[in-house]
Coordinates of C-alpha atoms in Angstrom, one line a residue:
M9 CA 0.0 0.0 0.0
S10 CA 1.4 3.4 -1.0
I11 CA 0.3 6.8 0.4
T12 CA 1.7 10.0 -1.2
R13 CA -0.7 12.4 0.5
L14 CA -1.9 12.3 4.1
N15 CA -5.1 14.1 5.1
G16 CA -6.6 14.9 8.5
K17 CA -8.9 11.9 8.8
H18 CA -6.1 9.4 8.2
F19 CA -3.8 11.3 10.5
A20 CA -6.4 11.2 13.2
E21 CA -6.6 7.4 12.9
M22 CA -2.8 7.2 13.2
I23 CA -3.0 9.2 16.4
I24 CA -5.7 7.0 17.9
Q25 CA -3.9 3.8 16.9
G26 CA -0.7 5.2 18.4
A27 CA -2.5 6.1 21.7
N28 CA -4.2 2.7 21.8
H29 CA -0.9 0.8 21.4
L30 CA 0.8 2.9 24.0
A31 CA -2.1 2.4 26.4
A32 CA -1.9 -1.4 25.9
N33 CA 1.8 -1.5 26.8
A34 CA 2.0 1.3 29.4
K35 CA 2.8 -1.2 32.2
M36 CA 5.7 -2.6 30.1
V37 CA 7.1 0.9 29.8
D38 CA 6.7 1.5 33.5
A39 CA 8.7 -1.6 34.2
L40 CA 11.7 -0.2 32.3
N41 CA 12.2 2.5 34.9
V42 CA 15.9 2.5 35.7
F43 CA 15.7 2.9 39.5
P44 CA 14.2 0.0 41.4
V45 CA 12.1 2.4 43.5
P46 CA 8.3 2.2 43.1
D47 CA 8.0 5.3 40.8
G48 CA 8.1 3.6 37.4
D49 CA 5.4 5.8 35.9
T50 CA 6.8 6.8 32.6
G51 CA 4.4 4.6 30.7
T52 CA 1.5 5.8 32.8
N53 CA 2.4 9.5 32.2
M54 CA 2.9 9.1 28.5
N55 CA -0.3 7.1 28.2
L56 CA -2.4 9.7 30.0
S57 CA -0.8 12.5 28.0
M58 CA -1.3 10.8 24.6
S59 CA -4.8 9.6 25.5
S60 CA -5.7 13.3 26.2
G61 CA -4.4 14.2 22.8
A62 CA -6.3 11.3 21.1
K63 CA -9.5 12.3 22.9
E64 CA -9.3 15.9 21.6
V65 CA -8.6 14.6 18.1
K66 CA -11.6 12.2 18.2
N67 CA -13.8 15.2 18.9
N68 CA -12.3 17.2 16.0
V69 CA -11.8 14.8 13.2
Q70 CA -11.7 16.6 9.8
E71 CA -10.1 16.4 6.4
H72 CA -7.7 19.4 7.1
I73 CA -4.6 17.8 8.6
G74 CA -3.3 21.0 10.1
K75 CA -6.5 21.4 12.2
V76 CA -6.3 17.9 13.4
G77 CA -2.7 18.6 14.4
I78 CA -3.9 21.7 16.4
S79 CA -6.4 19.5 18.2
L80 CA -3.7 16.9 19.0
S81 CA -1.3 19.6 20.3
R82 CA -4.0 21.2 22.5
G83 CA -5.1 17.9 24.0
L84 CA -1.6 16.8 24.7
L85 CA -0.8 20.2 26.3
M86 CA -3.6 20.0 28.8
G87 CA -3.1 16.3 29.6
A88 CA 0.7 16.3 29.8
R89 CA 1.9 14.6 33.0
G90 CA 5.5 14.2 34.1
N91 CA 8.6 15.0 32.1
S92 CA 7.9 12.2 29.7
G93 CA 4.4 13.4 29.0
V94 CA 5.5 17.1 28.7
I95 CA 8.3 16.1 26.2
L96 CA 5.8 14.0 24.2
S97 CA 3.4 17.0 24.1
Q98 CA 6.2 19.3 22.9
L99 CA 7.3 16.8 20.2
F100 CA 3.8 16.9 18.7
R101 CA 3.3 20.6 19.4
G102 CA 6.3 21.3 17.0
F103 CA 5.0 18.6 14.6
S104 CA 1.6 20.2 14.5
K105 CA 2.8 23.7 14.2
S106 CA 4.8 22.7 11.1
I107 CA 1.7 21.4 9.3
E108 CA -1.0 23.7 10.8
S109 CA -1.6 25.6 7.5
K110 CA -1.8 22.5 5.3
A111 CA -4.9 20.7 4.2
D112 CA -2.9 17.6 3.5
I113 CA 0.8 16.7 3.4
G114 CA 3.4 14.8 1.3
S115 CA 6.3 12.8 2.5
E116 CA 8.7 15.8 2.8
D117 CA 6.1 17.7 4.9
F118 CA 5.7 14.6 7.0
A119 CA 9.4 14.3 7.6
N120 CA 9.9 18.0 8.2
A121 CA 7.1 17.9 10.8
F122 CA 9.1 15.2 12.8
E123 CA 12.1 17.5 12.6
A124 CA 10.1 20.5 13.8
G125 CA 8.8 18.5 16.8
V126 CA 12.4 17.6 17.8
Q127 CA 13.5 21.3 17.7
T128 CA 10.5 22.3 19.8
A129 CA 11.1 19.6 22.4
Y130 CA 14.8 20.3 22.8
K131 CA 14.0 24.0 23.3
A132 CA 11.6 23.1 26.1
V133 CA 14.1 21.1 28.1
M134 CA 16.6 23.2 30.0
K135 CA 19.4 20.6 30.0
P136 CA 18.7 17.9 27.4
V137 CA 20.1 14.5 28.2
E138 CA 21.0 12.2 25.4
G139 CA 20.0 8.5 25.6
T140 CA 16.4 9.5 26.3
I141 CA 13.2 10.0 24.4
L142 CA 14.8 13.2 23.0
T143 CA 17.6 11.2 21.3
V144 CA 15.2 8.6 19.9
A145 CA 13.0 11.4 18.5
K146 CA 16.0 13.2 17.0
D147 CA 17.5 10.2 15.3
A148 CA 14.1 9.1 13.9
A149 CA 13.4 12.6 12.6
K150 CA 16.8 12.8 10.9
Q151 CA 16.1 9.5 9.2
A152 CA 12.7 10.8 8.2
V153 CA 14.2 13.7 6.4
A154 CA 16.7 11.5 4.6
S155 CA 14.1 9.0 3.6
A156 CA 11.7 11.6 2.3
K157 CA 14.3 12.9 -0.1
K158 CA 14.2 9.5 -1.8
N159 CA 10.6 8.4 -1.3
E160 CA 7.2 10.0 -2.0
D161 CA 5.6 7.1 -0.2
I162 CA 4.7 8.2 3.4
V163 CA 4.3 4.5 4.4
K164 CA 8.0 4.0 3.4
V165 CA 9.1 7.1 5.3
M166 CA 7.2 5.9 8.4
E167 CA 8.8 2.5 8.1
D168 CA 12.2 4.1 8.1
V169 CA 11.3 6.3 11.0
L170 CA 10.2 3.3 13.1
K171 CA 13.3 1.3 12.1
E172 CA 15.6 4.1 13.2
A173 CA 13.6 4.8 16.3
R174 CA 14.0 1.2 17.4
A175 CA 17.7 1.2 16.6
S176 CA 18.2 4.5 18.5
L177 CA 16.3 3.0 21.4
N178 CA 18.7 0.1 21.5
R179 CA 21.6 2.5 21.5
T180 CA 20.3 4.4 24.6
P181 CA 22.3 2.3 27.0
D182 CA 25.5 3.4 25.2
L183 CA 24.7 7.0 25.9
L184 CA 23.4 6.7 29.5
P185 CA 25.7 4.5 31.5
V186 CA 23.0 3.9 34.2
L187 CA 20.9 2.2 31.5
K188 CA 23.7 -0.2 30.6
E189 CA 24.4 -0.9 34.2
V190 CA 20.9 -2.0 34.9
G191 CA 20.4 -3.6 31.5
V192 CA 17.4 -1.7 30.1
V193 CA 16.6 0.8 27.3
D194 CA 15.2 4.2 28.0
S195 CA 11.5 4.0 29.1
G196 CA 10.5 7.3 27.4
G197 CA 12.1 6.3 24.2
Q198 CA 10.3 2.9 24.4
G199 CA 7.0 4.8 24.8
L200 CA 7.7 6.9 21.7
V201 CA 8.5 3.7 19.7
L202 CA 5.1 2.3 20.7
V203 CA 3.4 5.4 19.4
Y204 CA 5.3 5.2 16.1
E205 CA 4.4 1.5 15.8
G206 CA 0.8 2.5 16.1
F207 CA 1.3 5.1 13.4
L208 CA 2.8 2.6 10.9
A209 CA 0.2 0.0 11.6
E210 CA -2.6 2.4 10.8
L211 CA -0.8 3.5 7.6
K212 CA -0.5 -0.1 6.5
G213 CA -4.0 -1.0 7.5
E214 CA -2.9 -3.4 10.2
E215 CA -4.3 -4.1 13.6
L216 CA -1.9 -4.3 16.5
P217 CA -2.5 -7.0 19.1
G218 CA -3.8 -6.0 22.5
S219 CA -5.0 -2.5 21.7
P220 CA -8.0 -1.6 23.9
A221 CA -11.2 -0.5 22.3
N222 CA -11.4 2.7 24.4
V223 CA -8.5 4.8 25.4
P224 CA -8.7 6.1 29.0
T225 CA -8.6 9.9 29.2
M226 CA -7.9 12.5 31.8
E227 CA -11.5 13.6 31.3
D228 CA -12.6 10.1 32.4
L229 CA -10.3 10.1 35.4
V230 CA -11.2 13.6 36.8
S231 CA -14.9 13.8 35.8
A232 CA -16.1 12.6 39.2
E233 CA -13.8 15.0 41.0
H234 CA -14.9 17.9 38.8
H235 CA -18.5 17.0 39.4
M236 CA -17.8 17.3 43.1
N237 CA -16.0 20.6 42.6
V238 CA -19.0 22.3 40.9
S239 CA -21.5 21.3 43.7
G240 CA -20.7 23.0 47.0
H241 CA -22.0 21.6 50.2
I242 CA -24.2 24.5 51.2
N243 CA -27.9 25.1 51.0
S244 CA -29.1 25.1 47.5
E245 CA -30.5 28.6 47.8
D246 CA -27.1 29.9 48.9
I247 CA -25.3 28.9 45.7
E248 CA -24.6 32.3 44.2
F249 CA -23.8 31.2 40.7
G250 CA -26.0 28.2 39.9
Y251 CA -25.0 27.0 36.5
C252 CA -21.7 25.3 35.7
T253 CA -21.2 26.5 32.1
E254 CA -18.6 25.0 29.7
F255 CA -18.2 25.9 26.1
M256 CA -15.7 26.4 23.4
V257 CA -15.5 29.1 20.8
R258 CA -14.1 28.4 17.4
L259 CA -12.7 31.8 16.4
E260 CA -13.8 33.2 13.1
K261 CA -11.8 35.7 11.1
E262 CA -14.9 37.5 9.9
K263 CA -15.8 38.3 13.5
T264 CA -12.3 38.8 15.0
A265 CA -11.4 41.2 12.1
S266 CA -13.8 43.8 13.5
H267 CA -13.8 42.6 17.1
P268 CA -10.2 41.4 17.8
F269 CA -9.8 38.6 20.3
D270 CA -7.7 39.4 23.3
E271 CA -7.5 36.6 25.9
Q272 CA -6.9 38.9 28.9
K273 CA -9.9 41.1 28.0
F274 CA -12.0 38.1 27.3
R275 CA -11.2 36.7 30.7
E276 CA -11.8 40.0 32.5
D277 CA -15.2 40.5 30.8
L278 CA -16.4 37.0 31.6
N279 CA -15.1 37.3 35.2
E280 CA -17.8 39.9 35.7
L281 CA -20.5 37.2 35.0
G282 CA -19.5 34.6 37.6
D283 CA -16.7 32.8 39.3
S284 CA -14.5 29.7 39.0
L285 CA -13.5 31.0 35.6
L286 CA -11.0 29.1 33.4
V287 CA -10.1 30.4 29.9
I288 CA -7.6 28.6 27.7
S289 CA -7.0 29.6 24.1
D290 CA -4.8 29.0 21.1
D291 CA -5.0 30.5 17.6
E292 CA -8.3 28.7 16.8
I293 CA -10.1 27.7 19.9
V294 CA -11.1 29.3 23.2
K295 CA -12.1 27.0 26.0
V296 CA -14.2 28.4 28.8
H297 CA -15.4 27.0 32.2
I298 CA -17.4 29.4 34.4
H299 CA -20.0 29.2 37.2
S300 CA -22.6 31.8 36.4
E301 CA -26.3 32.8 36.9
Q302 CA -26.4 33.9 33.3
P303 CA -25.1 31.1 31.1
G304 CA -26.9 32.6 28.1
V305 CA -25.1 35.9 28.5
C306 CA -21.8 34.0 28.7
L307 CA -22.6 32.2 25.5
N308 CA -23.7 35.4 23.7
Y309 CA -20.5 37.0 24.8
G310 CA -18.4 34.2 23.4
Q311 CA -20.4 34.2 20.2
Q312 CA -19.1 37.7 19.4
Y313 CA -15.8 36.0 18.4
G314 CA -16.9 32.9 16.6
T315 CA -19.0 29.7 16.5
L316 CA -20.0 28.0 19.8
I317 CA -19.1 24.3 20.1
K318 CA -19.2 21.7 22.8
I319 CA -21.7 23.5 25.0
K320 CA -22.5 22.0 28.4
I321 CA -24.6 23.6 31.2
D322 CA -25.3 21.9 34.5
N323 CA -27.8 23.2 37.1
M324 CA -25.7 22.9 40.3
R325 CA -28.6 23.5 42.6
E326 CA -30.3 20.4 41.3
Q327 CA -27.1 18.4 41.5
H328 CA -26.5 19.5 45.1
S329 CA -28.9 17.2 47.0
A330 CA -27.4 14.0 45.3
I331 CA -23.9 14.6 46.7
V332 CA -24.3 16.7 49.7
S333 CA -23.3 14.0 52.2
E334 CA -20.0 13.3 50.3
T335 CA -18.6 16.7 49.9
H336 CA -19.5 18.7 53.0
S337 CA -16.1 19.5 54.5
T338 CA -14.1 19.9 51.3
L339 CA -16.5 22.0 49.3
Q340 CA -17.7 24.2 52.1
T341 CA -14.1 25.5 52.2
E342 CA -14.0 25.8 48.4
T343 CA -17.2 27.9 48.4
K344 CA -15.8 30.3 51.0
T345 CA -12.6 30.6 49.0
E346 CA -14.5 31.6 45.8
T347 CA -16.2 34.5 47.5
K348 CA -13.0 36.0 48.9
P349 CA -11.2 39.0 47.2
K350 CA -8.0 38.2 45.5
E351 CA -4.9 37.7 47.7
E352 CA -1.6 39.2 46.7
Y353 CA 0.1 35.8 46.8
G354 CA -1.0 32.2 46.2
I355 CA 1.3 29.3 46.7
V356 CA 0.6 25.9 45.0
A357 CA 2.5 22.9 46.4
V358 CA 2.4 19.3 45.2
A359 CA 2.6 16.7 48.0
M360 CA 1.8 13.0 48.5
G361 CA 0.4 12.0 51.9
S362 CA -2.2 13.7 54.1
G363 CA 0.3 14.7 56.8
I364 CA 2.7 16.3 54.4
S365 CA -0.2 18.1 52.7
E366 CA -1.3 19.5 56.1
L367 CA 2.3 20.5 56.9
F368 CA 2.6 22.5 53.7
K369 CA -0.7 24.2 54.4
S370 CA 0.4 25.0 58.0
I371 CA 3.5 26.9 56.7
G372 CA 1.7 28.9 54.0
A373 CA 0.6 26.8 51.0
S374 CA -2.7 28.1 49.6
V375 CA -3.5 25.0 47.6
V376 CA -1.9 21.5 47.8
I377 CA -2.3 19.1 44.8
E378 CA -2.2 15.5 45.7
G379 CA 0.6 14.0 43.7
G380 CA 4.2 12.8 43.6
Q381 CA 5.9 9.6 42.7
T382 CA 3.6 7.3 40.6
M383 CA 1.0 10.1 40.6
N384 CA 2.2 13.1 38.7
P385 CA -0.4 15.9 38.3
S386 CA -1.1 17.0 34.7
T387 CA -0.7 20.5 33.3
E388 CA -4.5 20.9 33.6
D389 CA -4.5 19.8 37.3
I390 CA -1.9 22.5 38.0
V391 CA -3.8 25.1 35.9
K392 CA -6.9 24.4 38.0
A393 CA -4.9 24.8 41.2
I394 CA -3.6 28.1 40.0
E395 CA -7.1 29.4 39.3
E396 CA -8.2 28.1 42.8
T397 CA -5.6 30.2 44.6
N398 CA -7.5 33.4 43.7
A399 CA -4.3 35.5 43.9
N400 CA -2.5 38.1 41.9
N401 CA 0.9 36.3 42.0
I402 CA 1.3 32.6 42.0
I403 CA 4.3 30.5 43.2
I404 CA 4.4 26.8 42.3
L405 CA 6.4 24.2 44.3
P406 CA 6.5 20.9 42.3
N407 CA 8.5 19.1 44.9
N408 CA 9.4 16.3 42.4
K409 CA 11.8 16.5 39.5
N410 CA 9.2 14.8 37.3
I411 CA 6.6 17.5 37.8
I412 CA 8.7 20.6 37.2
M413 CA 8.1 20.6 33.4
A414 CA 4.4 20.2 33.8
A415 CA 4.4 23.1 36.3
Q416 CA 6.3 25.3 33.8
Q417 CA 3.9 24.4 31.1
A418 CA 1.0 25.3 33.3
A419 CA 2.6 28.7 34.0
E420 CA 2.8 29.3 30.2
V421 CA -0.9 28.3 29.7
V422 CA -2.2 30.6 32.4
G423 CA -0.1 33.5 31.2
E424 CA -0.3 35.4 34.4
N425 CA 2.2 36.2 37.1
V426 CA 3.3 32.6 37.9
T427 CA 6.7 31.6 39.2
V428 CA 7.9 28.0 39.3
V429 CA 10.4 27.3 42.0
P430 CA 12.1 24.1 40.8
S431 CA 11.9 22.1 44.0
K432 CA 12.7 18.4 43.4
T433 CA 11.8 17.0 46.9
V434 CA 9.4 17.7 49.8
P435 CA 12.2 19.0 52.0
Q436 CA 13.3 21.4 49.3
G437 CA 9.7 22.6 48.9
M438 CA 9.4 23.2 52.7
S439 CA 12.7 25.0 52.8
A440 CA 11.6 27.2 49.9
L441 CA 8.2 27.9 51.5
L442 CA 9.8 29.0 54.8
A443 CA 12.0 31.4 52.8
F444 CA 8.9 33.1 51.3
N445 CA 8.5 36.8 52.2
P446 CA 5.0 38.1 51.7
S447 CA 6.3 41.7 51.6
A448 CA 8.8 41.1 48.8
S449 CA 8.2 41.3 45.1
A450 CA 7.4 38.1 43.1
E451 CA 10.8 38.3 41.4
H452 CA 12.6 38.6 44.7
N453 CA 10.6 35.8 46.2
G454 CA 11.5 33.6 43.3
S455 CA 15.2 34.2 43.9
L456 CA 14.9 33.8 47.7
M457 CA 13.0 30.5 47.4
T458 CA 15.1 29.1 44.7
D459 CA 18.3 29.8 46.7
A460 CA 16.7 28.1 49.7
L461 CA 16.7 24.8 47.8
S462 CA 20.4 24.4 48.2
H463 CA 20.2 24.8 52.0
V464 CA 18.6 21.4 52.7
K465 CA 19.6 17.8 52.0
T466 CA 17.0 15.1 51.3
G467 CA 17.1 11.5 52.4
Q468 CA 14.5 8.8 51.6
I469 CA 13.9 5.2 52.6
T470 CA 11.9 3.1 50.2
F471 CA 11.8 -0.5 48.9
A472 CA 13.1 -2.1 45.8
V473 CA 10.5 -3.4 43.3
R474 CA 12.9 -5.4 41.2
D475 CA 16.3 -7.0 41.3
T476 CA 19.0 -4.7 39.9
S477 CA 22.7 -3.8 40.1
I478 CA 23.2 0.0 40.3
D479 CA 26.0 2.2 41.5
G480 CA 28.0 -0.8 42.8
L481 CA 25.1 -2.1 44.9
E482 CA 23.5 -5.5 44.3
I483 CA 19.8 -5.0 45.1
E484 CA 17.1 -7.6 45.4
S485 CA 13.4 -7.1 45.2
G486 CA 12.1 -6.2 48.6
D487 CA 15.3 -4.7 49.9
F488 CA 15.1 -1.4 51.7
M489 CA 17.2 1.3 50.1
G490 CA 18.5 4.6 51.4
L491 CA 18.6 7.5 48.8
S492 CA 20.6 10.6 49.4
E493 CA 19.7 13.4 47.0
G494 CA 18.1 10.8 44.8
K495 CA 21.1 8.5 44.7
I496 CA 21.0 5.0 46.2
I497 CA 23.8 4.8 48.7
V498 CA 22.7 2.1 51.2
K499 CA 20.6 -1.1 51.2
S500 CA 19.4 -3.5 53.8
K501 CA 16.9 -6.3 54.4
D502 CA 15.8 -4.3 57.5
K503 CA 14.0 -1.0 57.2
L504 CA 15.4 0.6 60.3
E505 CA 18.9 -0.5 59.6
A506 CA 18.7 1.1 56.1
A507 CA 17.4 4.3 57.8
K508 CA 20.2 4.4 60.4
Q509 CA 22.9 3.7 57.8
L510 CA 21.5 6.5 55.5
L511 CA 21.5 9.0 58.4
S512 CA 25.0 8.1 59.4
E513 CA 26.2 8.8 55.9
M514 CA 24.3 12.1 55.5
M515 CA 24.6 13.7 58.9
D516 CA 27.8 15.7 59.6
E517 CA 29.1 18.4 62.0
D518 CA 27.2 21.1 60.0
S519 CA 23.8 19.4 60.4
E520 CA 21.7 21.4 62.8
I521 CA 18.1 20.3 62.2
L522 CA 16.9 16.9 61.2
T523 CA 13.3 16.5 60.3
I524 CA 11.8 13.0 60.0
L525 CA 8.6 12.5 58.0
Y526 CA 7.3 9.0 58.6
G527 CA 5.0 7.3 56.2
E528 CA 2.3 4.7 56.0
E529 CA 4.9 1.8 56.1
A530 CA 6.5 3.0 59.4
T531 CA 5.2 1.8 62.8
Q532 CA 5.2 4.0 65.9
E533 CA 7.7 1.6 67.5
E534 CA 10.1 2.0 64.5
V535 CA 9.7 5.8 64.7
D536 CA 10.5 5.8 68.4
E537 CA 13.6 3.6 67.9
L538 CA 14.8 5.8 65.1
V539 CA 14.4 9.0 67.2
S540 CA 16.4 7.4 70.0
F541 CA 19.1 6.5 67.6
C542 CA 19.3 10.1 66.3
N543 CA 19.4 11.6 69.8
E544 CA 22.2 9.3 70.8
N545 CA 24.3 9.7 67.7
F546 CA 23.6 13.3 66.6
E547 CA 23.6 15.1 69.9
D548 CA 24.1 18.6 68.4
A549 CA 21.2 18.3 66.0
E550 CA 17.6 19.2 66.8
V551 CA 15.3 16.4 65.8
E552 CA 11.7 17.1 64.7
V553 CA 9.2 14.3 63.8
H554 CA 6.0 14.6 61.8
N555 CA 3.5 12.0 60.5
G556 CA 3.7 12.6 56.8
N557 CA 1.4 9.6 56.1
Q558 CA 3.1 9.3 52.7
P559 CA 2.9 6.1 50.6
L560 CA 6.0 4.3 49.2
Y561 CA 8.6 6.1 51.4
A562 CA 8.7 4.8 55.0
F563 CA 10.9 7.8 55.9
I564 CA 11.8 11.1 54.4
F565 CA 14.6 13.0 56.0
S566 CA 15.2 16.8 55.8
I567 CA 18.7 17.8 57.0
E568 CA 19.6 21.5 57.4

């Protein structure tokens, strides 16, 4: 089968097939995670991200391939989770930007789009690391360009892309020594190969084994939570804005020529009609979520700029009685927040564990997103948290290296005064938050809080989920491991012994404060024994203990 021109409908099927194939193999990608710690979520993150893009494409299938690409880019952007998901979204953002003006494309356009995606993704990463998904994408794109110079057949070009992507994936251990040491290929690169396998199968009219009929989407996963968020636990008559109104505006040149679209003005005008407002736009679509008493007025306002699509209006007063018993404490707080005037500062922190969440709130966090290892919040989750802060200046503390890029992407989407302090651990996030000065400017706070990240050391005790050999340590599944600044430095069959060894390695004469956050896997007896050990061995250090209630990590240590 030969294809010399690719249109939007066929490209949409490629995307859906690629997303299905990735979804069917997400657990396999998770299992490739280099570290034996229980955070192998690359496949999960890429799956949720690609699924969000596929969902948007399904809702906007059309002949024009450029417009299908725009839908893919938008869906990926809002669903992106973790570094792998953000990089995937950037790859296809550049790809889609390259073809956005084209009704259909030939082999050279197809190849150039892969190359444009790579350029966009590399720009998005502050310090690109070779031997990762970036390298696989780069090598495959280079092969695409070379192949397209000799072939008009898009199927042949895609075959060459996939062949080189697989070869590049197999070379990743040569570029990243840690991969060779453990004996695996890069997990993100494997995820991208799966997407490309789906693309080629669709072009050739083949069905890949194990692809699920329905791709799970972020919309599916958060719909219940969203339903709760729009129905406050108050008396029905006390709901000030009774209609949860969602719609999209497809911008039309005829209308915007005489009435130019300005996102900031659009947001400010709609804000006068209700609350809980979220406006996201690109060159073609404006997406709106608002709670209002006048949904018709909101729709009429949006119609000034183009055609209304995907309209959804829910009467929250009618919904109220069905869920009142489930949402009392949480949503009563949210309702109070919505009616408050804007604060000068709002701080969004990501944390996993009820105790750690409460700790962040007690020292100044406005909104805490549940998330961390194995559960990275998406760009859209962070955007919603930013909106919830109801503040003029926002500071985000990701508290996990795999969430930083999603936070930065959320900051770009919101387009307001948002600062991302690149905290990689919970102790770093707490150190940064304690350095916050409400009287200082946003720029100065960004500097102060970023500087505070270097004033704390992070230790973690967790368990191995697989046998491995790494950094000179032979680790068996079930062993307890001690990580210092993310590097495994001790292991033991005994949890407490691993904790004691780790602290002995990390504590020194300059250590003044040791904070112990104990998790779900730690008993009170173990906590008491560890505290006694610390008091006996680190007499000059002040020891603080908090129940973090975090999963996966029996102990998290903050050393200042």
